Coordinates of C-alpha atoms in Angstrom, one line a residue:
M1 CA 0.0 0.0 0.0
S2 CA 2.8 2.4 0.8
K3 CA 4.4 1.9 -2.6
K4 CA 1.2 2.9 -4.3
K5 CA 0.8 6.0 -2.3
K6 CA 4.2 7.3 -3.6
H7 CA 2.7 7.4 -7.1
V8 CA -0.3 9.4 -6.2
L9 CA -0.1 13.2 -6.4
H10 CA -3.1 15.0 -4.9
K11 CA -4.2 18.3 -6.5
E12 CA -3.6 20.2 -3.3
D13 CA -0.1 18.9 -2.8
Y14 CA 1.7 22.0 -4.2
L15 CA 3.5 22.5 -0.9
G16 CA 4.9 19.0 -0.9
S17 CA 6.0 19.4 -4.6
I18 CA 8.0 22.6 -4.1
K19 CA 11.3 20.6 -3.5
Y20 CA 10.8 19.1 -7.0
D21 CA 9.2 22.0 -8.8
L22 CA 11.7 24.7 -7.7
P23 CA 14.9 23.0 -9.2
A24 CA 12.9 21.9 -12.2
G25 CA 11.7 25.5 -12.7
L26 CA 15.4 26.6 -12.5
V27 CA 16.3 24.1 -15.2
V28 CA 13.4 25.2 -17.5
F29 CA 14.5 28.8 -16.9
L30 CA 18.0 28.0 -18.1
V31 CA 16.7 26.3 -21.2
A32 CA 14.1 29.0 -21.8
I33 CA 16.7 31.9 -21.9
P34 CA 18.3 30.9 -25.2
L35 CA 14.9 29.8 -26.6
C36 CA 13.2 33.2 -25.8
L37 CA 16.1 35.1 -27.3
G38 CA 16.6 32.9 -30.3
I39 CA 12.9 33.0 -31.2
A40 CA 12.9 36.8 -30.8
L41 CA 15.9 37.0 -33.2
A42 CA 14.4 34.5 -35.6
S43 CA 11.1 36.5 -35.7
Q44 CA 12.8 39.8 -36.8
P45 CA 11.6 41.2 -40.2
D46 CA 14.2 41.9 -42.8
A47 CA 13.4 45.7 -42.9
A48 CA 15.5 47.5 -40.3
D49 CA 12.7 50.0 -39.5
L50 CA 10.4 47.1 -38.5
K51 CA 12.8 45.4 -36.1
F52 CA 11.7 45.2 -32.4
P53 CA 13.5 44.8 -29.1
I54 CA 14.9 41.4 -28.3
F55 CA 13.3 41.7 -24.9
A56 CA 10.0 40.8 -26.6
G57 CA 11.0 37.2 -26.3
I58 CA 11.8 37.5 -22.6
I59 CA 8.6 39.4 -21.9
S60 CA 6.5 36.6 -23.4
G61 CA 8.5 34.0 -21.5
I62 CA 7.8 35.8 -18.2
I63 CA 4.1 36.1 -18.9
G64 CA 4.0 32.4 -20.0
G65 CA 5.6 31.5 -16.7
L66 CA 3.9 33.9 -14.2
V67 CA 0.4 34.5 -15.6
I68 CA -0.7 31.4 -17.5
P69 CA -0.2 28.9 -14.7
L70 CA -2.4 31.0 -12.4
I71 CA -5.3 30.3 -14.8
S72 CA -4.4 27.0 -16.4
Q73 CA -5.1 23.7 -14.8
S74 CA -2.5 21.9 -16.9
Q75 CA 0.0 20.7 -14.3
L76 CA 3.1 20.0 -16.5
S77 CA 2.8 22.3 -19.5
V78 CA 5.1 25.3 -19.9
S79 CA 4.2 28.3 -22.0
G80 CA 6.3 30.9 -23.8
P81 CA 7.2 32.2 -27.3
A82 CA 7.0 29.4 -29.9
A83 CA 9.3 28.7 -32.8
G84 CA 6.3 27.6 -34.8
L85 CA 5.0 31.2 -34.9
T86 CA 8.1 32.9 -36.1
V87 CA 7.0 33.0 -39.7
V88 CA 3.6 34.4 -38.6
V89 CA 5.3 37.1 -36.6
I90 CA 7.6 38.1 -39.5
T91 CA 4.7 38.1 -41.9
G92 CA 2.4 40.0 -39.5
V93 CA 4.8 42.7 -38.6
T94 CA 5.8 43.2 -42.3
T95 CA 2.2 43.2 -43.5
I96 CA 0.9 45.6 -40.8
G97 CA 4.0 47.7 -41.2
S98 CA 4.6 48.3 -37.5
F99 CA 5.5 46.2 -34.5
T100 CA 3.3 48.4 -32.3
G101 CA 0.5 47.7 -34.7
F102 CA 1.3 44.0 -34.6
L103 CA 0.9 44.1 -30.8
V104 CA -2.8 45.1 -31.4
A105 CA -3.1 41.8 -33.4
V106 CA -1.5 39.8 -30.6
F107 CA -3.9 41.4 -28.1
L108 CA -6.9 40.5 -30.3
A109 CA -5.6 37.0 -30.9
G110 CA -5.7 36.5 -27.1
L111 CA -9.4 37.6 -27.1
I112 CA -10.1 35.1 -29.9
Q113 CA -8.5 32.3 -27.8
I114 CA -10.6 33.3 -24.8
L115 CA -13.7 33.1 -27.0
L116 CA -12.7 29.7 -28.3
G117 CA -12.3 28.5 -24.7
V118 CA -15.7 29.9 -23.7
I119 CA -17.5 28.1 -26.6
R120 CA -15.6 24.9 -25.7
A121 CA -13.6 24.5 -28.9
G122 CA -10.9 22.5 -27.0
F123 CA -12.7 19.2 -28.0
V124 CA -10.8 19.4 -31.4
A125 CA -7.7 18.0 -29.8
Y126 CA -9.6 14.7 -29.0
Y127 CA -9.8 14.0 -32.7
I128 CA -6.1 13.9 -33.2
P129 CA -4.8 10.3 -33.3
S130 CA -2.4 9.3 -30.6
S131 CA 0.0 8.0 -33.2
V132 CA 0.2 11.5 -34.7
I133 CA 0.9 13.1 -31.3
K134 CA 3.6 10.5 -30.6
G135 CA 5.0 11.2 -34.1
M136 CA 5.1 15.0 -33.3
L137 CA 7.0 14.3 -30.1
A138 CA 9.5 12.1 -31.8
A139 CA 10.0 14.6 -34.6
I140 CA 10.7 17.4 -32.1
G141 CA 13.1 15.1 -30.4
I142 CA 15.0 14.4 -33.6
I143 CA 15.0 18.2 -34.5
L144 CA 16.4 18.9 -31.0
I145 CA 19.2 16.4 -31.5
L146 CA 20.1 17.7 -35.0
K147 CA 19.9 21.3 -33.9
Q148 CA 22.0 20.9 -30.8
L149 CA 24.8 18.9 -32.2
P150 CA 26.6 22.0 -33.6
H151 CA 26.2 23.8 -30.3
A152 CA 27.6 20.8 -28.4
V153 CA 30.9 21.2 -30.3
G154 CA 30.9 25.0 -30.1
Y155 CA 29.6 25.9 -33.6
D156 CA 27.1 28.5 -32.4
V157 CA 25.9 29.8 -35.8
E158 CA 22.4 30.3 -34.5
L159 CA 20.4 30.3 -31.2
F160 CA 18.1 27.4 -30.3
S161 CA 15.7 27.4 -33.2
L162 CA 13.4 24.4 -33.8
K163 CA 13.2 25.1 -37.6
F164 CA 14.6 22.2 -39.5
N165 CA 15.0 23.2 -43.1
E166 CA 15.1 27.0 -43.0
K167 CA 18.4 28.4 -44.0
S168 CA 20.4 30.4 -41.5
L169 CA 23.5 32.2 -42.6
Q170 CA 23.3 30.2 -45.8
E171 CA 23.2 26.9 -43.9
N172 CA 20.6 24.3 -43.2
T173 CA 20.5 21.8 -40.4
F174 CA 22.7 19.2 -42.2
T175 CA 25.3 21.6 -43.5
A176 CA 25.6 23.2 -40.0
I177 CA 26.4 19.8 -38.6
L178 CA 29.0 19.1 -41.3
H179 CA 30.6 22.6 -40.8
A180 CA 30.5 22.1 -37.0
M181 CA 32.7 19.0 -37.4
E182 CA 35.3 21.2 -39.2
H183 CA 35.1 24.0 -36.5
I184 CA 35.2 22.2 -33.2
E185 CA 35.7 24.3 -30.1
W186 CA 37.3 21.7 -27.8
G187 CA 36.3 23.4 -24.7
A188 CA 32.6 23.2 -25.7
F189 CA 33.0 19.6 -26.8
I190 CA 34.6 18.6 -23.5
I191 CA 31.8 20.4 -21.5
A192 CA 29.0 18.8 -23.6
L193 CA 30.6 15.3 -23.4
I194 CA 31.1 15.4 -19.7
S195 CA 27.6 16.9 -19.2
L196 CA 26.0 14.1 -21.2
A197 CA 28.0 11.4 -19.4
L198 CA 26.9 12.9 -16.1
M199 CA 23.2 13.0 -17.0
I200 CA 23.4 9.3 -18.2
V201 CA 25.1 8.2 -15.0
W202 CA 22.7 10.3 -12.9
E203 CA 19.8 8.4 -14.5
R204 CA 21.2 4.9 -14.3
T205 CA 23.1 4.6 -11.0
S206 CA 22.5 5.1 -7.3
L207 CA 22.7 8.9 -8.0
K208 CA 19.0 8.7 -9.0
N209 CA 18.3 8.8 -5.3
F210 CA 19.2 12.5 -5.5
R211 CA 16.6 13.2 -8.2
W212 CA 15.3 16.2 -6.3
V213 CA 18.5 17.8 -7.6
P214 CA 18.0 17.7 -11.4
S215 CA 21.0 16.5 -13.4
A216 CA 20.4 19.4 -15.8
L217 CA 21.0 21.9 -13.0
V218 CA 24.2 20.1 -12.0
V219 CA 25.3 20.2 -15.6
V220 CA 24.8 23.9 -15.9
I221 CA 26.9 24.5 -12.7
L222 CA 29.5 22.1 -14.0
G223 CA 29.8 23.9 -17.3
I224 CA 30.5 27.2 -15.6
V225 CA 33.1 25.6 -13.3
L226 CA 34.8 23.8 -16.2
N227 CA 35.0 27.0 -18.3
E228 CA 36.5 28.9 -15.4
L229 CA 39.0 26.1 -14.9
F230 CA 40.0 26.3 -18.6
L231 CA 40.6 30.0 -18.1
K232 CA 42.7 29.7 -15.0
S233 CA 44.6 26.5 -16.0
V234 CA 47.1 25.4 -18.6
L235 CA 44.3 25.1 -21.1
P236 CA 43.3 28.8 -21.7
T237 CA 42.7 28.0 -25.4
F238 CA 39.7 25.9 -24.4
T239 CA 38.0 28.8 -22.7
L240 CA 34.6 29.7 -24.2
N241 CA 34.2 33.4 -24.9
A242 CA 30.9 35.4 -24.9
T243 CA 29.9 34.1 -28.3
H244 CA 29.7 30.5 -26.9
R245 CA 27.8 31.5 -23.8
V246 CA 24.2 32.6 -23.0
S247 CA 23.7 36.2 -24.1
L248 CA 21.1 37.8 -21.9
P249 CA 20.6 41.6 -22.4
T250 CA 21.7 43.5 -19.4
G251 CA 19.7 46.7 -19.9
S252 CA 16.6 47.7 -18.0
I253 CA 13.5 45.7 -18.9
L254 CA 11.6 49.0 -19.1
E255 CA 13.7 49.8 -22.2
G256 CA 12.4 46.7 -23.9
L257 CA 8.7 47.4 -23.3
S258 CA 6.6 48.4 -26.3
F259 CA 2.9 49.3 -26.3
P260 CA 0.2 48.7 -28.9
D261 CA -0.7 51.5 -31.3
W262 CA -4.5 51.4 -31.2
S263 CA -4.8 53.5 -34.4
F264 CA -4.2 50.2 -36.2
L265 CA -7.4 48.7 -34.7
T266 CA -9.4 49.5 -37.8
K267 CA -7.0 48.0 -40.3
G268 CA -8.0 44.7 -42.0
E269 CA -4.4 43.4 -41.9
V270 CA -4.5 43.5 -38.1
W271 CA -7.6 41.5 -37.8
I272 CA -6.4 38.9 -40.4
T273 CA -3.2 38.6 -38.4
A274 CA -5.1 38.3 -35.1
V275 CA -7.3 35.4 -36.5
T276 CA -4.2 33.7 -37.9
I277 CA -2.3 33.9 -34.6
G278 CA -5.3 33.0 -32.5
L279 CA -6.1 29.8 -34.5
I280 CA -2.5 28.6 -35.0
A281 CA -1.5 29.3 -31.4
S282 CA -4.6 27.5 -30.2
V283 CA -3.9 24.4 -32.3
E284 CA -0.3 24.3 -31.3
T285 CA -1.3 24.6 -27.6
L286 CA -3.9 21.8 -27.9
L287 CA -1.4 19.5 -29.6
T288 CA 1.2 20.2 -27.0
V289 CA -1.1 19.8 -24.0
E290 CA -2.3 16.5 -25.3
A291 CA 1.3 15.4 -25.8
V292 CA 2.4 16.6 -22.4
D293 CA -0.5 14.7 -20.8
K294 CA 0.8 11.6 -22.4
L295 CA 4.2 12.2 -20.8
D296 CA 2.7 12.9 -17.3
P297 CA 3.8 10.1 -15.0
Y298 CA 0.6 10.7 -12.9
K299 CA -1.6 10.5 -16.0
R300 CA -3.5 13.7 -15.3
K301 CA -5.8 15.2 -17.9
S302 CA -5.8 18.9 -18.6
P303 CA -9.0 20.8 -19.2
L304 CA -8.5 22.0 -22.8
D305 CA -11.1 24.8 -22.8
R306 CA -9.6 26.2 -19.6
E307 CA -6.2 26.1 -21.3
L308 CA -7.4 28.1 -24.3
I309 CA -8.7 30.7 -21.9
A310 CA -5.4 30.8 -20.0
Q311 CA -3.4 31.1 -23.2
G312 CA -5.8 33.9 -24.4
V313 CA -5.2 35.9 -21.2
G314 CA -1.5 35.5 -21.6
N315 CA -1.5 36.6 -25.2
S316 CA -3.6 39.6 -24.6
L317 CA -1.3 40.7 -21.8
S318 CA 1.7 40.0 -23.9
G319 CA 0.3 42.2 -26.7
L320 CA -0.3 45.0 -24.2
I321 CA 3.3 45.2 -23.0
G322 CA 5.3 44.3 -26.1
G323 CA 5.7 40.5 -26.0
L324 CA 5.5 37.9 -28.8
P325 CA 2.7 35.5 -29.2
I326 CA 2.6 32.7 -26.6
T327 CA 1.7 29.0 -26.9
C328 CA 2.2 25.9 -24.8
V329 CA 5.7 24.7 -25.8
I330 CA 6.8 21.1 -25.8
V331 CA 10.6 21.5 -25.3
R332 CA 10.3 23.5 -22.1
S333 CA 7.5 21.2 -20.9
S334 CA 9.6 18.1 -21.6
A335 CA 12.6 19.7 -19.9
S336 CA 10.4 20.3 -16.8
I337 CA 9.2 16.7 -16.7
N338 CA 12.7 15.3 -17.2
A339 CA 14.0 17.6 -14.4
G340 CA 11.4 16.1 -12.0
G341 CA 8.7 18.8 -12.1
R342 CA 5.4 17.7 -10.7
T343 CA 3.0 20.6 -10.8
K344 CA 2.5 23.9 -12.5
L345 CA 4.6 25.5 -9.8
A346 CA 7.6 24.5 -12.0
S347 CA 6.3 26.7 -14.8
F348 CA 5.6 29.5 -12.3
F349 CA 9.1 29.3 -10.9
H350 CA 10.7 29.4 -14.3
G351 CA 8.8 32.6 -15.0
M352 CA 9.8 34.1 -11.7
F353 CA 13.5 33.2 -12.4
L354 CA 13.2 34.9 -15.8
L355 CA 11.9 38.1 -14.2
V356 CA 14.5 38.1 -11.4
S357 CA 17.3 37.4 -13.9
V358 CA 16.4 40.3 -16.1
L359 CA 16.1 42.6 -13.2
F360 CA 19.1 41.6 -11.1
I361 CA 21.5 38.9 -12.4
A362 CA 21.6 39.0 -16.2
R363 CA 25.3 39.4 -16.3
Y364 CA 26.0 36.4 -14.1
L365 CA 23.8 34.1 -16.3
N366 CA 25.9 35.1 -19.3
Y367 CA 28.6 32.7 -17.9
V368 CA 26.5 29.6 -18.7
P369 CA 28.1 27.8 -21.8
L370 CA 25.7 27.1 -24.6
A371 CA 27.3 23.6 -24.8
S372 CA 25.8 22.9 -21.3
L373 CA 22.3 23.8 -22.5
A374 CA 22.9 21.8 -25.7
A375 CA 23.7 18.7 -23.6
I376 CA 20.5 19.2 -21.7
L377 CA 18.4 19.5 -24.9
L378 CA 20.2 16.5 -26.5
M379 CA 19.1 14.4 -23.6
V380 CA 15.5 15.8 -23.8
G381 CA 15.6 15.0 -27.6
Y382 CA 16.7 11.5 -27.0
K383 CA 14.0 10.8 -24.5
L384 CA 11.4 12.1 -26.9
A385 CA 12.7 10.0 -29.9
K386 CA 14.5 7.0 -28.3
P387 CA 14.4 3.7 -30.3
S388 CA 12.0 2.0 -27.8
V389 CA 9.3 4.5 -28.9
F390 CA 9.7 3.4 -32.5
K391 CA 9.7 -0.3 -31.5
M392 CA 6.6 0.1 -29.4
I393 CA 4.6 1.9 -32.2
Y394 CA 5.8 -0.6 -34.8
Q395 CA 4.5 -3.5 -32.7
K396 CA 1.0 -2.0 -32.8
G397 CA 0.8 -2.5 -36.6
W398 CA 0.9 -0.4 -39.7
E399 CA -2.3 1.4 -38.8
Q400 CA -0.3 3.1 -36.0
F401 CA 3.2 3.0 -37.4
A402 CA 2.5 4.6 -40.8
P403 CA 0.9 7.8 -39.5
F404 CA 3.6 7.9 -36.8
V405 CA 6.5 7.8 -39.3
I406 CA 4.8 10.0 -41.9
T407 CA 4.1 12.6 -39.2
I408 CA 7.8 12.6 -38.3
V409 CA 9.0 13.0 -41.9
A410 CA 6.4 15.7 -42.7
I411 CA 7.3 17.8 -39.6
L412 CA 11.0 17.5 -40.4
F413 CA 10.6 18.8 -44.0
T414 CA 7.7 21.3 -43.5
D415 CA 6.7 22.6 -40.1
L416 CA 4.8 21.5 -37.0
L417 CA 1.3 22.3 -38.1
K418 CA 1.7 21.1 -41.7
G419 CA 3.3 17.9 -40.5
V420 CA 0.6 17.1 -38.0
G421 CA -2.0 17.9 -40.6
I422 CA -0.4 15.4 -43.0
G423 CA -0.3 12.9 -40.2
I424 CA -4.0 13.3 -39.5
V425 CA -4.8 12.8 -43.1
V426 CA -2.8 9.6 -43.2
G427 CA -4.4 8.4 -40.0
L428 CA -7.8 9.1 -41.5
F429 CA -6.9 7.1 -44.5
F430 CA -6.1 4.0 -42.3
V431 CA -9.4 4.5 -40.4
I432 CA -11.3 4.5 -43.7
R433 CA -9.3 1.5 -45.0
S434 CA -10.0 -0.4 -41.8
N435 CA -13.7 0.5 -42.0
F436 CA -13.7 -0.6 -45.7
H437 CA -12.3 -4.0 -45.0
S438 CA -14.2 -4.9 -41.9
S439 CA -17.6 -3.5 -42.8
I440 CA -18.8 -6.4 -44.8
S441 CA -18.2 -10.2 -44.3
V442 CA -19.0 -13.0 -46.7
T443 CA -19.6 -16.6 -45.6
K444 CA -20.1 -19.4 -48.1
D445 CA -21.4 -22.9 -47.5
G446 CA -22.1 -24.9 -50.6
D447 CA -24.9 -23.1 -52.5
H448 CA -25.7 -20.9 -49.5
M449 CA -24.1 -17.6 -48.9
L450 CA -24.3 -15.0 -46.1
V451 CA -23.4 -11.4 -46.8
R452 CA -23.4 -9.5 -43.5
F453 CA -23.1 -5.8 -42.8
N454 CA -21.0 -5.6 -39.6
K455 CA -21.5 -1.8 -39.2
D456 CA -23.2 1.1 -40.9
A457 CA -22.8 1.1 -44.7
S458 CA -22.0 4.1 -46.9
F459 CA -20.6 4.8 -50.3
L460 CA -17.2 4.0 -48.9
N461 CA -18.3 0.4 -48.6
K462 CA -19.7 0.2 -52.2
P463 CA -16.6 -1.4 -53.9
L464 CA -16.4 -4.2 -51.2
L465 CA -20.2 -4.9 -51.5
L466 CA -20.0 -4.9 -55.2
D467 CA -17.2 -7.5 -55.2
A468 CA -19.1 -9.7 -52.7
L469 CA -22.3 -9.6 -54.8
E470 CA -20.5 -10.3 -58.1
S471 CA -18.8 -13.4 -56.6
I472 CA -22.2 -15.0 -56.0
D473 CA -22.7 -17.9 -58.5
E474 CA -26.0 -18.8 -60.3
N475 CA -28.5 -21.0 -58.5
T476 CA -27.4 -19.8 -55.1
R477 CA -29.4 -18.8 -52.1
V478 CA -28.0 -15.6 -50.5
V479 CA -29.0 -13.9 -47.2
I480 CA -28.1 -10.2 -46.9
D481 CA -28.1 -9.5 -43.2
G482 CA -28.3 -5.8 -42.0
T483 CA -28.9 -6.7 -38.3
R484 CA -25.7 -5.1 -37.1
A485 CA -26.1 -1.9 -39.1
Q486 CA -28.1 1.1 -38.1
Y487 CA -27.7 3.2 -41.2
M488 CA -27.4 2.5 -45.0
D489 CA -27.1 5.3 -47.5
S490 CA -28.7 5.6 -50.9
D491 CA -25.6 4.3 -52.8
I492 CA -25.8 1.0 -51.0
S493 CA -29.6 0.7 -51.4
E494 CA -29.4 1.4 -55.2
L495 CA -26.7 -1.3 -55.5
L496 CA -28.9 -3.8 -53.6
E497 CA -31.9 -3.0 -55.8
E498 CA -29.9 -3.5 -59.0
F499 CA -28.6 -6.8 -57.6
Q500 CA -32.1 -8.1 -56.9
K501 CA -33.0 -7.5 -60.5
E502 CA -29.9 -9.3 -61.7
A503 CA -30.5 -12.1 -59.3
E504 CA -33.8 -13.1 -60.9
L505 CA -32.0 -13.6 -64.2
K506 CA -29.3 -15.8 -62.6
N507 CA -31.8 -17.8 -60.5
I508 CA -30.3 -16.4 -57.3
E509 CA -32.7 -16.5 -54.3
V510 CA -32.3 -13.3 -52.2
E511 CA -33.4 -12.9 -48.7
L512 CA -33.0 -9.4 -47.1
K513 CA -32.8 -9.7 -43.3
N514 CA -33.3 -6.5 -41.4
V515 CA -32.3 -4.5 -44.4
N516 CA -35.5 -2.9 -45.6
K517 CA -35.8 -0.9 -42.4
L518 CA -32.4 0.7 -43.2
L519 CA -33.2 1.7 -46.8
P520 CA -33.9 5.4 -47.4
S521 CA -37.6 6.0 -47.9

């Protein structure tokens, strides 16, 4: 009995979870810094006069951590600026022609999300096949691994983007890895290698008894110490300079605040952008929350409509003070889970750490090597896409494995939403295929034949029924049984009427059992 109690987490047990959530929040905060900054940089328009403060990414990270958990009932999800919305931000700012005008669209997008939550639109997530969600998680894991390999060897050509095939500095993901192998920073490589080894040992040995101290936090501290040792030892050439460490702006946060220009409220481009952000951010959030719930060791279910409302409040507030659009994000959520986070306090603590760091200790955080963070994210990526996941899905059959693999490939070569959309279409194909093959059964015994509808019959079942009827020989007695069906559309009824006429010419005796009641009048 005592062992079972250890696996039960009561809703009110926030106080008891602080010792897990506080260090997990610190780890998520350390991972979130480069993500917030990188997404803000990746979202900048080409035109110099349209560029906005990089603090916009930090602001949305703070709101995602401090505000959304107060409303959301999702215990393990973490919110902040999302890589999947970078193109939308670039297009929106460029189309509207002003970042302050774009902030109006972000504010309105939040109101749209609140409306979607009020009308209970969160049910859409329940129609996404689990194989597609697992494929999305695995794809993000693969992207993380590919994106972090260059950082692990000190080739920091970009910050932590999740985009797979978009060129950055004339490079894509694969060329960046190849070039990284030619420009290895040995200090970064040593830090990343030792960090990965430590995290593996931490998971697999008696050190796991100290899980209340996340291995990721130890790795960050170790990275700082090693870099300082390089500087003060006989290996000064291994020392990582500022370009290979976290780069957090040290100015006042007030300098980074921007406010919406309400004169843009009447412009159509603002409303189009608002609807686009509202819908895309909502879909990404629903996908991520469903995925995070599957990773939850306590198997809790998040109220999706409440999550839409929480995200809407966060986005409206972000638009009011100069932040980027916010969604629930899988990388930070996974990092929280892997670091031992148990409740939404981990997300709140990460937001609190972001705020405190910007206000007081930004210059100290700039000592953290990017290689340390790369090692953390490599481990997160591996856990999302480890071989056992592929093996488990494969053992469930092609109906599960095909949508899973196709979702992964589609996300890698397009983006998150398009990839998931393609995965859903493939999953739907297999549902239709399964329905097609199992809807009608044929049993033959001498000159007697039974054609049975095992479920409702529609035009999708017409080819299978036609094959069954055409296989009936002359001088046969056939029973067509519709007992198990509750509906039959006009295509099927027309086919049965035509068969009855042909049956008279072939001396086929036809008995319709519980079929006439299903035929359209």
